[in-house]
Amino acid sequence: MTDSITRITGNGGETHQHAGDDDAVLTTNHGVPISDNQNSLKSGERGPTLLEDFVLREKIFHFDHERIPERIVHARGSGAHGVFEATDDISDLTRAAVFTKGEKTEVFVRFSTVAGGAGSVDTPRDVRGFAVKFYTREGNWDLVGNNIPVFFIQDAIKFPDLVHAVKMEADRGYPQAGSAHDTFWDWASLMPESTHMLMWAMSDRTLPRSFRTMEGFGVHTFKLVNAEGKASFVKFHWKPKLGLQSTIWDEALKLQAADNDYQRRDLFEAIDTGAFPEWELGIQVFDQAFADAQPYDVLDATKLIPEEDVPVRIIGRMTLNRNVDNFFAETEQVAFLPTNIVPGIDFSNDPLLQGRLFSYLDTQKSRLGTTNFHQIPINAPRCPFGNFQRDGMMQTQVPKGRANYEPNSLAAHGEEGGPRESPVRGFATANAATGPDETGDKLRIRAERFADHYSQARLFYRSQTENEQAHIASSFVFELSKVGLLDQVPPRMVANLRNVDEDLAKRVADGLGIDLPPKAEAAREPVDMNPSEALSIHRNMKETLEGRAVGILIADGTDAAALDAVIAAVDGAKGKPVIVAPKVGGATLSDGSTRKADGQLAGTPSQLFDAVAVVLSDEGCKTLLKEGAAVQWVMDAFGHLKAIGASDAAQPLLDKAGVEADDGVTGLDDGFVEAAARRFYDREPKVRMLA
């Protein structure tokens, strides 16, 4: 690339880089010059993406087949079986049988990280996949989403570029499973449309405490279609029963050191012990009039619809109640496809969704080696299915007779004729238009309202608590500080952030030690939207111990009655008490009994718990004062803003660990269990410097 490259902003605010006369020209694999590498070909400004777009198809096709057999993204996953029950009557909105009130449908869910390979770890700062396969009586429906309601890009043609930028760098093969490096931020700083997603990615949403305490979203705008053919727009939301909960950055780093499989283990053990994870399924439903009245485009995957504007209506409940029998056969071989929809649910013209409809089906052929991947048990529908598709690699069915085509008249001659189409029961695409610009010339273009890349990023940032805003600013500082020789990238990113919030940009610039750059020119000036409490983790955390673990540190001489009282109190609050001792064999208590430990101190750090209790005698505390792991155990619990309950005799250990008195530091009475249900974010300025 030479200085003759020109940078142009498209009508949707996207960055185009045009070759000069002497520069290499981007082409297809067959040498055809490409005029636009930013937009797929659509039928009109907001119309569907066209199959004839050979540039899009070749780019996605090649990307889908880059690696075999591991998933290119979402490679590290955890799966479980369960059941979905429809709890509300929405027959006025959709004919889908899965939403018949009282209907119970078997499901398989796969949670995953995005950037890392299958051998990476559970706890990096990353988006989490949240994919649900519903085995409905009308066929499989796959709701393939994430734990964040928006995405980095507006058009599927940019997906290979996004993933290439965020994955390990091509020349060195690292870093693994993280975005804090040159190529990602170089790309992101040149893609203003990614700004809203970057706010989410730099927030605590990408550091979930567990799969059980994160939300899920369908991301795209879909349609619900009722029996009369009336279509409504819909967005899907999963709300965890246990509420939202996240870790903080330092805690996530130490969790990785303690247990690479922390979230995978948490899910498996919760189901194994009968603490079945639950989510409510909610929908935001709206019509074309609402869509037209918004300052953003509802078909833009980088935008969300604030819950204050369209409240989430709860229509069902999902419970995960069975672990997989074999990880490879189920979790690894499960194939999710956005094209798997059932009558009563339909697609919109979201250009990111339209590209996914091609990409996923093509990917499964590469990963699983056969067009018959749907016959693998985890992918097979639970309802009867049949067609005239035959043969192929790894065919496991044995169709009988001559009927492998239709129409045919074999049944009239006494032979089996096979299945036939059904206009009444079959899937039919909703024919309602999605806006006045759906038809028109074939264009590589984005709708005008797609050009606003900052309003919703500003909405997200200003909806956070002060602590959450500090975490976002600090995350940008950390990630951008990892950018090496590309010294133009951090100022370019901060210039973009000035369109989000001036204070945020200043904090990031100060944290990086650079001058505040001029504000980047916005393709469309951002507007102020009302803050949304639904976007904050801290405002939506439930003060409960249910489903959460409490570490209880003991040593020789620990008061037996006090220990039993703490265990009983945690059990009573539906928490999980976990005893930690210097030796896994346990400790000799004050009454002479021996209490076995659930974990050894050196290998069971406090990062594994949501709160801690330190139940020590004078002699036990004296011993642990000389044990660095014990001091670190308490220090980290305090630093990670957790409740600490302690016996009077344990005070010297707390003092050595730097614990200062606050509402989260209690005795072992009822106040501890009450405090253990929350975190104490007002403590954070005492323990670390944030941007």
XYZ file of C-alpha atoms in Angstrom:
691
model
C 0.000 0.000 0.000
C 1.412 3.399 -0.955
C 0.644 7.008 -0.173
C -1.608 7.119 -3.232
C -4.255 5.101 -1.342
C -7.226 7.355 -0.631
C -9.631 6.908 2.255
C -13.263 7.619 1.513
C -16.280 7.447 3.784
C -19.338 5.772 2.285
C -22.894 6.939 2.717
C -23.261 4.528 5.638
C -20.189 5.902 7.382
C -18.056 2.895 6.423
C -14.398 3.280 5.524
C -13.325 2.632 1.898
C -9.692 2.613 0.852
C -9.289 3.185 -2.915
C -6.200 2.145 -4.854
C -4.237 4.723 -6.783
C -3.106 4.253 -10.372
C 0.054 2.403 -9.380
C -1.398 0.375 -6.509
C -2.412 -3.254 -6.475
C -6.132 -3.704 -7.048
C -8.245 -6.020 -4.905
C -9.660 -8.895 -6.967
C -11.563 -12.121 -6.587
C -9.680 -15.423 -6.569
C -10.212 -15.481 -10.325
C -8.699 -12.019 -10.918
C -11.898 -9.984 -11.284
C -11.305 -6.474 -9.855
C -13.513 -5.615 -6.871
C -15.140 -2.195 -6.742
C -16.545 -2.342 -3.204
C -15.257 -4.589 -0.417
C -17.473 -3.050 2.260
C -21.037 -3.711 1.117
C -22.882 -6.727 -0.192
C -25.144 -6.412 -3.221
C -28.762 -5.758 -2.298
C -32.050 -5.248 -4.033
C -32.493 -1.621 -3.081
C -31.078 0.229 -0.111
C -32.808 -1.934 2.498
C -33.655 -4.939 0.397
C -32.389 -8.497 0.717
C -28.849 -9.492 -0.204
C -28.696 -11.042 -3.676
C -27.434 -14.552 -4.362
C -25.733 -13.256 -7.498
C -23.197 -11.377 -5.368
C -20.221 -13.555 -6.308
C -17.814 -11.284 -4.398
C -19.659 -11.906 -1.136
C -20.128 -15.613 -1.807
C -16.497 -16.224 -2.741
C -15.196 -14.234 0.224
C -17.431 -16.002 2.737
C -16.947 -19.387 1.031
C -13.163 -19.137 1.284
C -13.356 -17.881 4.863
C -15.641 -20.746 5.886
C -13.086 -23.289 4.667
C -9.915 -21.781 6.093
C -9.569 -24.245 8.950
C -10.474 -27.888 9.339
C -12.046 -29.219 11.431
C -12.108 -26.742 14.325
C -14.705 -23.984 14.268
C -13.105 -20.783 13.016
C -14.915 -18.847 15.725
C -16.708 -20.162 18.812
C -14.273 -23.102 18.845
C -14.213 -23.457 22.629
C -17.710 -24.384 23.716
C -19.720 -26.004 26.484
C -23.065 -27.670 25.871
C -26.029 -29.013 27.794
C -29.489 -30.435 27.190
C -32.683 -28.989 28.547
C -36.286 -28.063 27.977
C -38.083 -24.900 26.902
C -41.635 -24.253 28.085
C -43.848 -21.581 26.512
C -45.521 -19.663 29.344
C -47.555 -17.010 27.513
C -50.067 -17.089 24.667
C -48.675 -15.199 21.663
C -50.824 -16.872 19.011
C -51.828 -13.377 17.872
C -48.180 -12.840 16.879
C -47.010 -16.206 15.587
C -48.240 -19.592 14.449
C -45.016 -21.291 15.627
C -45.903 -24.419 17.591
C -42.926 -23.922 19.921
C -44.730 -20.885 21.355
C -48.029 -22.648 22.061
C -48.696 -21.903 25.733
C -47.760 -24.939 27.836
C -45.760 -26.549 25.007
C -42.522 -28.174 26.189
C -39.703 -28.481 23.673
C -36.381 -30.266 24.013
C -33.375 -27.961 23.541
C -29.599 -28.170 23.282
C -27.569 -25.103 24.205
C -23.937 -24.352 23.408
C -22.089 -21.522 25.135
C -18.722 -20.470 23.783
C -15.984 -17.906 23.577
C -15.373 -16.389 20.135
C -11.739 -15.567 19.466
C -9.839 -18.469 21.028
C -9.222 -21.931 19.659
C -10.601 -25.128 21.129
C -7.549 -25.410 23.385
C -7.816 -21.894 24.806
C -9.291 -20.910 28.169
C -12.695 -19.950 29.517
C -12.065 -16.540 31.016
C -10.580 -14.045 28.494
C -12.224 -10.741 27.699
C -14.403 -11.955 24.838
C -17.922 -12.120 23.532
C -19.724 -15.323 24.523
C -21.808 -17.319 22.076
C -25.310 -18.317 23.226
C -26.771 -20.763 20.685
C -30.009 -22.681 21.289
C -31.323 -25.542 19.179
C -35.066 -26.105 19.680
C -36.204 -29.584 18.576
C -39.771 -28.463 17.858
C -42.560 -30.649 16.506
C -42.356 -28.625 13.293
C -38.614 -29.085 12.842
C -35.457 -27.610 14.322
C -35.258 -23.913 15.113
C -31.786 -22.542 15.869
C -31.530 -19.213 17.681
C -27.823 -18.520 17.168
C -26.823 -15.497 19.223
C -24.391 -13.954 21.702
C -24.384 -12.542 25.220
C -24.335 -9.040 23.688
C -27.307 -7.662 21.698
C -25.284 -5.900 18.996
C -22.351 -6.780 16.757
C -19.176 -5.239 15.325
C -20.307 -4.976 11.711
C -23.373 -4.094 9.674
C -22.752 -6.229 6.604
C -21.709 -9.883 6.416
C -19.123 -9.123 3.760
C -16.947 -7.684 6.554
C -17.022 -10.774 8.767
C -13.822 -12.353 7.405
C -12.004 -9.056 7.966
C -13.261 -8.793 11.542
C -12.219 -12.325 12.426
C -8.870 -12.113 10.651
C -8.124 -8.925 12.597
C -9.137 -10.268 16.019
C -7.626 -13.747 15.724
C -3.935 -14.417 16.250
C -1.732 -12.338 13.976
C -0.935 -14.089 10.721
C 2.851 -13.876 10.845
C 3.397 -14.949 14.463
C 0.415 -17.032 15.544
C -0.312 -15.014 18.697
C -1.914 -13.601 20.780
C -4.472 -16.302 21.387
C -8.029 -15.612 22.571
C -7.657 -11.872 23.044
C -8.260 -8.613 21.189
C -5.467 -6.599 22.838
C -3.126 -6.451 19.865
C -2.222 -4.419 16.786
C -4.322 -5.857 14.028
C -7.653 -5.817 15.860
C -7.362 -2.214 16.961
C -6.002 -1.121 13.588
C -9.125 -2.574 11.990
C -11.509 -1.335 14.691
C -10.160 2.213 14.615
C -10.864 2.303 10.864
C -14.396 0.904 11.294
C -16.543 3.468 13.118
C -19.522 1.100 12.898
C -17.762 -1.130 15.462
C -17.823 1.607 18.140
C -21.038 0.542 19.848
C -19.898 -3.072 20.083
C -16.517 -1.911 21.392
C -18.255 -0.256 24.337
C -19.862 -3.586 25.219
C -16.642 -5.506 24.572
C -14.653 -3.205 26.873
C -17.333 -3.442 29.564
C -17.779 -6.182 32.136
C -20.223 -7.934 29.770
C -17.238 -9.747 28.257
C -16.098 -10.952 31.701
C -19.157 -12.984 32.783
C -18.912 -14.701 36.143
C -20.479 -17.806 34.633
C -22.648 -18.892 31.737
C -25.491 -19.077 34.270
C -25.274 -15.348 34.999
C -25.162 -13.868 31.513
C -27.896 -12.736 29.165
C -28.366 -14.002 25.628
C -29.598 -12.190 22.537
C -30.646 -13.144 19.032
C -28.823 -9.954 17.890
C -30.749 -9.562 14.618
C -34.239 -8.307 13.987
C -36.406 -11.279 12.981
C -40.101 -11.571 12.167
C -42.985 -13.347 13.844
C -45.793 -14.376 11.485
C -49.278 -15.338 12.678
C -51.811 -17.708 11.110
C -53.253 -14.897 8.990
C -49.840 -14.070 7.556
C -49.404 -10.825 9.491
C -45.738 -10.178 10.250
C -44.253 -8.275 13.190
C -40.637 -7.435 13.870
C -39.087 -9.194 16.886
C -35.865 -9.295 18.878
C -35.149 -12.235 21.215
C -33.715 -11.947 24.737
C -32.583 -14.562 27.272
C -32.767 -13.353 30.911
C -30.892 -15.464 33.518
C -32.828 -16.491 36.626
C -29.802 -15.735 38.801
C -29.419 -12.245 37.344
C -26.382 -10.663 35.750
C -22.981 -11.056 37.336
C -19.472 -10.432 36.096
C -15.911 -10.585 37.309
C -13.415 -7.744 37.219
C -10.300 -7.805 35.048
C -7.755 -8.710 37.723
C -10.054 -11.460 38.982
C -10.508 -12.892 35.480
C -6.738 -13.072 35.033
C -6.337 -14.966 38.285
C -9.283 -17.221 37.524
C -7.492 -18.241 34.347
C -4.407 -19.125 36.381
C -6.521 -21.057 38.864
C -8.743 -22.969 36.439
C -8.622 -22.812 32.630
C -12.000 -24.564 32.568
C -13.735 -22.429 35.176
C -16.949 -21.633 33.304
C -17.163 -25.063 31.689
C -16.764 -26.697 35.111
C -19.287 -24.346 36.706
C -21.967 -25.268 34.158
C -21.294 -29.001 34.376
C -21.252 -29.093 38.180
C -24.374 -26.953 38.533
C -26.352 -29.383 36.377
C -24.691 -32.404 37.967
C -25.775 -31.298 41.458
C -29.339 -30.427 40.440
C -28.892 -26.625 40.512
C -30.347 -26.417 37.011
C -29.608 -23.116 35.232
C -32.673 -21.238 34.016
C -33.377 -18.383 31.639
C -36.573 -16.603 30.679
C -37.141 -15.975 26.978
C -38.368 -12.489 26.238
C -39.337 -10.703 23.034
C -39.426 -7.111 21.876
C -42.180 -6.849 19.261
C -42.764 -3.788 17.107
C -44.210 -2.802 13.759
C -43.039 -0.900 10.710
C -44.426 2.377 12.027
C -42.250 2.121 15.129
C -39.252 1.159 13.010
C -39.701 4.147 10.714
C -39.966 6.532 13.680
C -36.575 5.630 15.188
C -33.379 7.641 14.600
C -31.597 4.343 13.886
C -32.369 1.492 11.499
C -33.833 -1.594 13.189
C -32.170 -3.788 10.548
C -28.725 -2.540 11.609
C -27.046 -5.232 13.763
C -24.872 -2.599 15.456
C -27.994 -1.113 17.070
C -30.313 -2.221 19.860
C -33.820 -1.174 20.808
C -33.842 0.223 24.357
C -36.083 -1.764 26.669
C -37.570 1.530 27.856
C -38.900 2.062 24.312
C -40.089 -1.515 23.754
C -40.330 -3.498 27.007
C -39.240 -7.130 26.930
C -42.241 -9.440 27.194
C -41.471 -12.771 28.875
C -42.985 -15.674 26.923
C -41.122 -18.776 28.061
C -38.634 -20.456 30.353
C -35.611 -22.605 29.523
C -34.068 -25.036 31.997
C -30.824 -26.926 31.376
C -31.158 -30.230 33.203
C -28.813 -32.768 31.598
C -25.121 -32.751 30.814
C -23.854 -34.265 27.595
C -22.892 -37.932 27.563
C -20.017 -37.386 25.154
C -18.386 -34.019 24.512
C -17.294 -34.754 20.941
C -20.497 -36.431 19.771
C -22.701 -33.651 21.099
C -20.982 -30.369 21.995
C -18.364 -30.573 19.252
C -20.558 -31.991 16.474
C -23.643 -29.874 17.072
C -24.292 -27.687 14.021
C -26.303 -24.490 14.401
C -27.750 -22.770 11.345
C -29.625 -19.451 11.281
C -31.493 -20.949 8.299
C -33.141 -23.417 10.682
C -36.442 -21.663 11.289
C -39.989 -22.967 11.530
C -43.373 -21.720 10.313
C -44.262 -18.594 12.265
C -40.684 -17.224 12.392
C -38.996 -15.468 9.482
C -35.944 -13.438 8.494
C -35.579 -9.718 8.031
C -33.378 -7.976 5.480
C -30.630 -7.313 8.023
C -27.540 -7.541 5.732
C -25.485 -9.263 8.430
C -28.184 -11.895 8.929
C -28.590 -12.370 5.178
C -24.905 -13.284 4.845
C -25.095 -15.688 7.777
C -27.879 -17.585 6.024
C -25.348 -18.686 3.417
C -22.264 -18.961 5.580
C -23.378 -21.389 8.279
C -24.697 -24.092 5.976
C -21.523 -23.939 3.932
C -19.379 -24.111 7.065
C -20.996 -27.320 8.323
C -19.991 -29.138 5.139
C -16.395 -28.153 5.797
C -16.390 -28.997 9.490
C -18.372 -32.220 9.476
C -17.327 -33.491 6.062
C -20.718 -34.296 4.595
C -23.984 -32.801 3.479
C -25.570 -35.415 5.742
C -24.444 -33.680 8.935
C -28.123 -33.338 9.841
C -28.211 -37.109 10.453
C -25.746 -36.879 13.374
C -27.956 -37.525 16.433
C -27.334 -34.148 18.100
C -28.410 -32.376 14.897
C -31.303 -34.615 13.862
C -34.826 -33.267 14.380
C -37.023 -35.052 16.897
C -40.061 -34.823 14.610
C -40.546 -36.972 11.470
C -38.646 -35.682 8.440
C -38.279 -36.771 4.841
C -37.444 -35.539 1.361
C -35.897 -36.739 -1.872
C -32.314 -35.811 -1.090
C -30.255 -38.977 -1.378
C -26.835 -40.498 -1.005
C -23.763 -38.394 -0.237
C -20.811 -39.083 2.028
C -21.656 -40.819 5.313
C -25.265 -41.523 4.400
C -26.753 -43.452 7.345
C -30.357 -43.785 6.220
C -31.565 -46.521 3.914
C -34.448 -45.149 1.828
C -36.541 -47.840 0.165
C -38.150 -47.843 -3.261
C -37.637 -45.845 -6.423
C -39.068 -42.522 -5.318
C -36.178 -40.073 -5.283
C -37.919 -37.365 -7.317
C -41.229 -35.536 -7.476
C -43.711 -35.088 -8.878
C -44.169 -38.812 -9.394
C -47.123 -41.162 -9.815
C -45.568 -44.209 -8.181
C -48.208 -44.347 -5.450
C -50.918 -44.793 -8.086
C -49.093 -47.962 -9.132
C -48.831 -49.413 -5.653
C -45.360 -48.139 -4.816
C -44.233 -45.718 -2.132
C -44.395 -42.221 -3.606
C -42.728 -40.219 -0.842
C -43.617 -36.910 0.837
C -45.122 -33.830 -0.819
C -45.154 -30.092 -0.192
C -47.902 -28.532 1.959
C -48.956 -24.942 1.320
C -51.033 -25.058 4.522
C -48.482 -26.478 6.976
C -45.266 -25.597 5.198
C -42.947 -22.653 5.753
C -43.769 -19.638 3.609
C -41.722 -16.465 3.566
C -43.635 -13.461 4.858
C -44.369 -11.264 1.865
C -44.840 -8.043 3.806
C -42.397 -5.325 2.795
C -39.877 -4.140 5.387
C -39.858 -0.546 4.257
C -40.388 1.727 1.275
C -36.848 1.137 -0.029
C -37.038 -2.647 -0.282
C -37.150 -2.623 -4.082
C -35.090 -0.631 -6.508
C -31.773 -0.765 -8.316
C -29.151 -3.341 -7.447
C -26.739 -1.394 -5.264
C -23.689 -1.880 -3.088
C -24.857 0.669 -0.550
C -26.033 1.039 3.018
C -29.161 2.754 4.197
C -28.617 6.338 5.352
C -29.454 5.689 9.016
C -26.785 2.974 9.139
C -24.272 5.861 9.100
C -24.899 6.761 12.763
C -22.191 4.764 14.535
C -21.957 6.672 17.816
C -25.400 7.452 19.262
C -25.954 3.985 20.694
C -22.345 3.706 21.852
C -22.982 6.945 23.771
C -26.266 5.502 25.065
C -24.473 2.403 26.346
C -21.653 4.316 28.053
C -23.929 6.831 29.736
C -26.198 4.012 30.977
C -23.402 2.520 33.087
C -22.604 3.217 36.731
C -19.479 5.219 37.545
C -17.632 2.001 38.361
C -18.648 0.409 35.073
C -17.565 3.503 33.147
C -14.177 3.306 34.875
C -13.891 -0.342 33.854
C -14.659 0.537 30.222
C -12.087 3.335 30.157
C -9.491 1.109 31.815
C -10.205 -1.682 29.333
C -9.568 0.633 26.395
C -6.318 1.749 28.022
C -5.168 -1.824 28.596
C -6.066 -3.042 25.118
C -4.675 -0.035 23.253
C -1.486 -0.155 25.317
C -0.846 -3.549 23.691
C -0.716 -1.951 20.230
C 2.938 -2.032 19.220
C 4.504 -0.135 16.343
C 1.242 1.122 14.818
C 1.443 4.451 16.632
C -1.400 5.971 14.614
C -3.919 3.486 15.969
C -4.417 4.629 19.609
C -4.951 8.304 18.689
C -7.305 7.246 15.882
C -9.329 5.145 18.309
C -9.472 7.946 20.887
C -10.556 10.342 18.131
C -13.502 8.030 17.484
C -14.283 7.854 21.229
C -14.652 11.637 21.353
C -17.884 11.124 19.405
C -19.082 8.825 22.198
C -18.166 10.823 25.292
C -15.527 13.501 25.840
C -14.759 12.354 29.386
C -14.234 8.772 28.193
C -11.866 9.916 25.446
C -9.894 12.099 27.864
C -9.570 9.276 30.403
C -8.306 6.889 27.740
C -5.858 9.448 26.340
C -4.555 10.213 29.845
C -4.219 6.520 30.581
C -2.198 6.021 27.408
C -0.111 9.136 28.011
C -0.996 10.719 24.659
C -2.418 14.095 23.682
C -6.147 14.233 23.102
C -6.461 14.058 19.284
C -8.989 16.055 17.249
C -12.429 14.490 17.167
C -12.965 12.116 14.245
C -15.506 13.356 11.731
C -18.761 11.469 12.146
C -20.557 10.369 8.996
C -23.782 11.218 10.800
C -23.827 13.377 13.904
C -24.764 11.372 17.006
C -27.866 12.210 18.996
C -28.488 11.868 22.723
C -30.762 9.005 23.714
C -32.230 8.474 27.162
C -30.042 6.224 29.356
C -31.282 2.653 29.761
C -30.882 0.901 33.118
C -31.260 -2.450 31.348
C -27.772 -1.981 29.835
C -25.974 -1.930 33.198
C -24.765 -5.111 34.880
C -24.435 -3.475 38.298
C -27.998 -2.157 38.229
C -29.308 -5.594 37.307
C -27.380 -7.833 39.686
C -29.626 -9.792 42.046
C -28.658 -9.696 45.702
C -28.817 -13.427 46.255
C -26.492 -16.276 47.167
C -28.488 -18.789 45.162
C -26.229 -20.588 42.737
C -23.113 -18.871 44.108
C -20.161 -20.310 45.997
C -18.718 -19.190 49.341
C -15.147 -20.156 50.221
C -14.603 -20.931 53.907
C -10.972 -20.874 55.026
C -10.168 -23.049 58.051
C -7.077 -24.372 59.825
C -6.248 -26.447 62.873
C -8.152 -25.150 65.891
C -11.070 -23.631 63.965
C -14.169 -23.393 66.142
C -16.410 -26.291 65.089
C -19.655 -24.580 66.100
C -18.781 -21.363 64.257
C -17.866 -23.331 61.132
C -21.115 -25.285 61.211
C -23.076 -22.065 61.688
C -21.492 -20.462 58.626
C -22.128 -23.579 56.526
C -25.757 -23.709 57.670
C -26.269 -20.016 56.913
C -24.839 -20.350 53.395
C -26.911 -23.482 52.764
C -29.988 -21.666 54.044
C -29.405 -18.891 51.537
C -29.155 -21.536 48.752
C -25.445 -20.902 48.327
C -22.682 -23.479 48.015
C -20.237 -23.652 50.940
C -16.728 -24.798 49.972
C -14.193 -25.568 52.703
C -10.585 -24.586 51.997
C -7.683 -25.643 54.214
C -3.866 -25.732 54.030
C -4.096 -29.485 53.539
C -6.733 -31.252 51.466
C -7.100 -33.791 54.260
C -8.630 -30.991 56.262
C -8.038 -29.595 59.728
C -8.522 -30.665 63.333
C -11.288 -28.520 64.801
C -11.715 -27.193 68.329
C -13.806 -30.182 69.384
C -11.158 -32.666 68.236
C -12.979 -33.718 65.078
C -11.387 -33.629 61.654
C -13.091 -31.656 58.897
C -12.084 -32.640 55.371
C -11.447 -29.791 52.931
C -13.058 -29.436 49.517
C -9.911 -27.777 48.226
C -6.302 -27.175 49.199
C -5.419 -23.557 49.907
C -2.571 -23.382 47.378
C -4.780 -24.664 44.558
C -8.134 -23.125 45.504
C -7.769 -19.324 45.318
C -10.534 -16.975 46.355
C -11.203 -16.075 42.700
C -13.292 -19.257 42.570
C -15.808 -17.860 45.046
C -18.369 -15.077 45.234
C -17.678 -14.361 48.907
C -15.326 -15.736 51.570
C -15.405 -16.531 55.270
C -12.224 -16.801 57.331
C -12.951 -19.025 60.331
C -9.739 -19.282 62.331
C -8.514 -19.713 65.884
C -5.670 -17.683 67.359
C -3.253 -20.530 66.717
C -4.596 -21.210 63.215
C -4.289 -17.534 62.281
C -0.732 -17.410 63.604
C 0.174 -20.321 61.352
C -1.469 -18.822 58.241
C 0.252 -15.478 58.741
C 3.364 -17.265 57.497
C 1.555 -18.765 54.499
C 1.691 -16.496 51.439
C -1.238 -18.278 49.800
C -3.464 -17.448 52.780
C -2.508 -13.770 52.724
C -3.097 -13.658 48.953
C -6.402 -15.512 49.379
C -7.771 -12.776 51.613
C -6.066 -9.936 49.727
C -7.624 -11.005 46.429
C -11.087 -11.395 47.946
C -10.848 -7.814 49.209
C -9.368 -6.585 45.934
C -12.107 -8.283 43.948
C -14.738 -6.444 45.984
C -16.213 -9.502 47.689
C -17.761 -9.830 51.104
C -15.372 -11.107 53.780
C -16.720 -12.608 56.973
C -14.113 -13.294 59.653
C -13.804 -14.569 63.187
C -12.210 -12.190 65.708
C -9.119 -14.385 65.807
C -8.640 -13.949 62.033
C -8.139 -10.172 62.274
C -4.309 -10.303 62.099
C -4.563 -12.143 58.762
C -6.972 -9.508 57.453
C -4.627 -6.766 58.598
C -1.655 -8.356 56.861
C -3.709 -8.694 53.669
C -4.516 -4.976 53.711
C -8.235 -5.395 54.396
C -9.880 -2.133 55.451
C -13.202 -1.957 57.240
C -16.274 -1.330 55.098
C -19.819 -2.670 54.722
C -18.492 -5.790 53.020
C -16.191 -6.792 55.873
C -18.256 -8.447 58.607
C -18.212 -10.931 61.409
C -19.633 -14.425 61.037
C -23.180 -13.495 62.064
C -26.216 -13.022 59.815
C -24.643 -9.872 58.408
C -22.118 -11.966 56.498
C -24.674 -13.907 54.471
C -26.505 -10.677 53.712
C -23.275 -9.038 52.531
C -22.194 -12.140 50.596
C -25.086 -11.649 48.169
C -23.435 -8.616 46.580
C -20.170 -6.964 45.614
C -18.830 -3.725 47.024
C -17.841 -1.540 44.084
C -17.383 1.563 46.246
C -14.307 -0.230 47.626
C -12.545 -0.228 44.266
C -10.707 3.121 44.546
C -8.952 1.698 47.628
C -7.453 -1.247 45.768
C -6.568 -0.138 42.230
C -6.113 2.826 39.941
C -8.663 3.043 37.136
C -8.716 5.310 34.122
